[in-house]
mmCIF file of C-alpha atoms in Angstrom:
data_model
loop_
_atom_site.group_PDB
_atom_site.id
_atom_site.type_symbol
_atom_site.label_atom_id
_atom_site.label_comp_id
_atom_site.label_asym_id
_atom_site.label_seq_id
_atom_site.Cartn_x
_atom_site.Cartn_y
_atom_site.Cartn_z
ATOM 1 C CA MET G 1 -25.027 2.644 33.414
ATOM 2 C CA LYS G 2 -25.733 5.129 31.598
ATOM 3 C CA ASN G 3 -22.253 6.596 32.751
ATOM 4 C CA TRP G 4 -20.412 3.324 31.326
ATOM 5 C CA ALA G 5 -22.379 3.307 28.096
ATOM 6 C CA ILE G 6 -21.144 6.840 27.045
ATOM 7 C CA LEU G 7 -17.551 5.978 28.759
ATOM 8 C CA THR G 8 -17.022 3.105 26.685
ATOM 9 C CA SER G 9 -18.325 5.352 23.215
ATOM 10 C CA THR G 10 -16.007 7.517 24.083
ATOM 11 C CA ILE G 11 -12.761 5.680 24.346
ATOM 12 C CA LEU G 12 -14.143 3.504 21.626
ATOM 13 C CA GLY G 13 -14.183 6.653 19.560
ATOM 14 C CA LEU G 14 -11.115 8.659 20.322
ATOM 15 C CA ALA G 15 -9.523 4.966 19.657
ATOM 16 C CA LEU G 16 -10.813 4.961 16.177
ATOM 17 C CA THR G 17 -10.186 8.719 15.803
ATOM 18 C CA GLY G 18 -6.672 7.758 16.841
ATOM 19 C CA CYS G 19 -5.805 5.525 13.705
ATOM 20 C CA ALA G 20 -7.436 7.176 11.045
ATOM 21 C CA THR G 21 -5.321 9.727 11.710
ATOM 22 C CA ALA G 22 -2.205 7.688 12.322
ATOM 23 C CA PRO G 23 0.968 8.866 10.069
ATOM 24 C CA ILE G 24 1.484 6.894 6.938
ATOM 25 C CA GLN G 25 4.251 3.920 7.656
ATOM 26 C CA PRO G 26 6.015 2.803 4.569
ATOM 27 C CA ASP G 27 5.600 -0.203 2.796
ATOM 28 C CA TYR G 28 8.614 -3.158 2.367
ATOM 29 C CA VAL G 29 10.031 -2.257 -1.208
ATOM 30 C CA SER G 30 13.385 -4.271 -1.934
ATOM 31 C CA PRO G 31 16.417 -2.053 -3.181
ATOM 32 C CA THR G 32 17.429 -4.687 -5.476
ATOM 33 C CA GLN G 33 15.700 -3.078 -7.565
ATOM 34 C CA TYR G 34 17.496 0.282 -8.092
ATOM 35 C CA GLN G 35 20.832 -1.761 -8.196
ATOM 36 C CA ALA G 36 20.873 -0.917 -11.725
ATOM 37 C CA LEU G 37 20.887 2.798 -11.469
ATOM 38 C CA ASN G 38 23.758 5.574 -11.041
ATOM 39 C CA CYS G 39 23.676 8.012 -8.276
ATOM 40 C CA THR G 40 22.610 11.046 -11.112
ATOM 41 C CA GLN G 41 19.287 8.273 -11.638
ATOM 42 C CA LEU G 42 19.002 7.554 -7.978
ATOM 43 C CA GLN G 43 18.184 10.766 -7.308
ATOM 44 C CA SER G 44 16.148 11.538 -10.588
ATOM 45 C CA GLU G 45 13.868 8.809 -8.760
ATOM 46 C CA TYR G 46 13.463 9.807 -5.423
ATOM 47 C CA ASN G 47 12.959 13.022 -6.897
ATOM 48 C CA ARG G 48 10.120 12.256 -9.487
ATOM 49 C CA ILE G 49 8.567 10.236 -6.095
ATOM 50 C CA GLN G 50 8.480 13.189 -4.311
ATOM 51 C CA GLN G 51 6.988 15.560 -6.572
ATOM 52 C CA TYR G 52 4.223 12.938 -7.130
ATOM 53 C CA LEU G 53 3.668 12.816 -3.552
ATOM 54 C CA GLU G 54 4.178 16.684 -2.868
ATOM 55 C CA HIS G 55 1.146 17.009 -5.627
ATOM 56 C CA GLY G 56 -1.404 14.488 -4.570
ATOM 57 C CA VAL G 57 -1.679 10.633 -4.897
ATOM 58 C CA GLU G 58 -4.607 9.119 -6.921
ATOM 59 C CA PRO G 59 -4.586 5.449 -6.835
ATOM 60 C CA GLU G 60 -5.211 4.030 -9.837
ATOM 61 C CA LYS G 61 -8.574 3.002 -10.685
ATOM 62 C CA ARG G 62 -7.903 -1.368 -11.116
ATOM 63 C CA THR G 63 -10.130 -4.305 -12.273
ATOM 64 C CA GLY G 64 -9.713 -7.389 -12.207
ATOM 65 C CA VAL G 65 -11.113 -10.485 -12.908
ATOM 66 C CA GLY G 66 -11.029 -13.937 -11.447
ATOM 67 C CA VAL G 67 -11.687 -17.061 -12.558
ATOM 68 C CA GLY G 68 -11.243 -20.342 -10.001
ATOM 69 C CA VAL G 69 -11.958 -23.960 -10.396
ATOM 70 C CA GLY G 70 -13.283 -26.241 -7.382
ATOM 71 C CA LEU G 71 -15.428 -29.030 -6.344
ATOM 72 C CA GLY G 72 -18.699 -28.656 -5.703
ATOM 73 C CA GLY G 73 -21.767 -30.846 -4.237
ATOM 74 C CA GLY G 74 -25.001 -31.084 -4.258
ATOM 75 C CA PHE G 75 -28.544 -32.383 -5.499
ATOM 76 C CA GLY G 76 -29.095 -33.376 -8.752
ATOM 77 C CA ARG G 77 -30.898 -35.571 -11.357
ATOM 78 C CA GLY G 78 -29.750 -37.609 -9.603
ATOM 79 C CA GLY G 79 -29.807 -37.277 -6.322
ATOM 80 C CA TRP G 80 -26.612 -35.698 -4.058
ATOM 81 C CA GLY G 81 -23.531 -36.062 -6.175
ATOM 82 C CA PHE G 82 -19.953 -34.123 -6.818
ATOM 83 C CA GLY G 83 -19.109 -31.872 -9.709
ATOM 84 C CA PRO G 84 -16.407 -29.637 -10.836
ATOM 85 C CA THR G 85 -17.896 -26.141 -10.731
ATOM 86 C CA ILE G 86 -16.171 -22.817 -12.294
ATOM 87 C CA SER G 87 -16.349 -18.752 -10.830
ATOM 88 C CA LEU G 88 -15.705 -15.463 -12.668
ATOM 89 C CA ASN G 89 -15.120 -13.139 -10.679
ATOM 90 C CA LEU G 90 -14.866 -9.392 -11.168
ATOM 91 C CA GLY G 91 -14.068 -6.796 -8.667
ATOM 92 C CA GLN G 92 -11.978 -3.794 -7.900
ATOM 93 C CA SER G 93 -8.861 -3.528 -6.205
ATOM 94 C CA SER G 94 -8.705 -2.302 -2.704
ATOM 95 C CA SER G 95 -5.589 0.066 -3.442
ATOM 96 C CA THR G 96 -6.108 3.130 -1.487
ATOM 97 C CA LYS G 97 -4.752 6.952 -1.423
ATOM 98 C CA ARG G 98 -2.706 5.481 2.305
ATOM 99 C CA SER G 99 -2.334 2.061 0.670
ATOM 100 C CA GLU G 100 -0.573 3.818 -2.612
ATOM 101 C CA THR G 101 1.739 6.739 -0.311
ATOM 102 C CA ALA G 102 2.416 3.848 1.714
ATOM 103 C CA GLN G 103 3.913 1.881 -1.477
ATOM 104 C CA LEU G 104 5.277 5.259 -2.703
ATOM 105 C CA LEU G 105 7.402 5.661 0.841
ATOM 106 C CA GLY G 106 8.804 2.237 0.419
ATOM 107 C CA GLN G 107 10.322 3.029 -2.759
ATOM 108 C CA GLN G 108 11.900 6.538 -1.651
ATOM 109 C CA ASP G 109 13.114 4.325 1.669
ATOM 110 C CA ALA G 110 14.614 1.642 -0.722
ATOM 111 C CA ILE G 111 16.124 4.545 -3.188
ATOM 112 C CA VAL G 112 17.858 5.751 0.202
ATOM 113 C CA GLN G 113 19.391 2.186 0.737
ATOM 114 C CA ALA G 114 20.283 1.747 -2.694
ATOM 115 C CA ALA G 115 22.159 5.022 -2.485
ATOM 116 C CA HIS G 116 23.595 4.007 0.637
ATOM 117 C CA PHE G 117 24.863 0.454 -0.577
ATOM 118 C CA LYS G 118 26.676 2.919 -3.979
ATOM 119 C CA ASN G 119 27.582 5.171 -1.796
ATOM 120 C CA CYS G 120 25.870 8.091 -3.388
ATOM 121 C CA PRO G 121 24.988 11.558 -2.159
ATOM 122 C CA ILE G 122 21.486 11.755 -2.237
ATOM 123 C CA ALA G 123 19.185 14.236 -1.204
ATOM 124 C CA THR G 124 15.895 13.469 0.984
ATOM 125 C CA VAL G 125 13.381 15.145 2.473
ATOM 126 C CA LYS G 126 12.449 14.938 5.622
ATOM 127 C CA LYS G 127 9.286 13.083 7.052
ATOM 128 C CA GLN G 128 6.997 14.779 9.143
#
């Protein structure tokens, strides 16, 4: 029984470590937002993103405010009933270094697609 516990925890640890070290996959970004750029501008934008990736990505600290309106129920002065409720929530986004990097890689892919559509030669960096 003790061997099963050790084996199970080892497998679980390896699986979690494998997920944490998986390469970052690019998010999908539509290349249509880059249609208005010419070949030089596409290359400049690609290079700007690449420099940002090489110098380390720092996700923005974003805070958000949310307001919700709903219908709630409960016990009040006159007994049970329903009434409108309003809630206000403050928080911070889930923007992480991995999610920011995935977004930037997606932007680079979209730039390459837009460049190919316009028959622009574009110098790309090999991804590991």
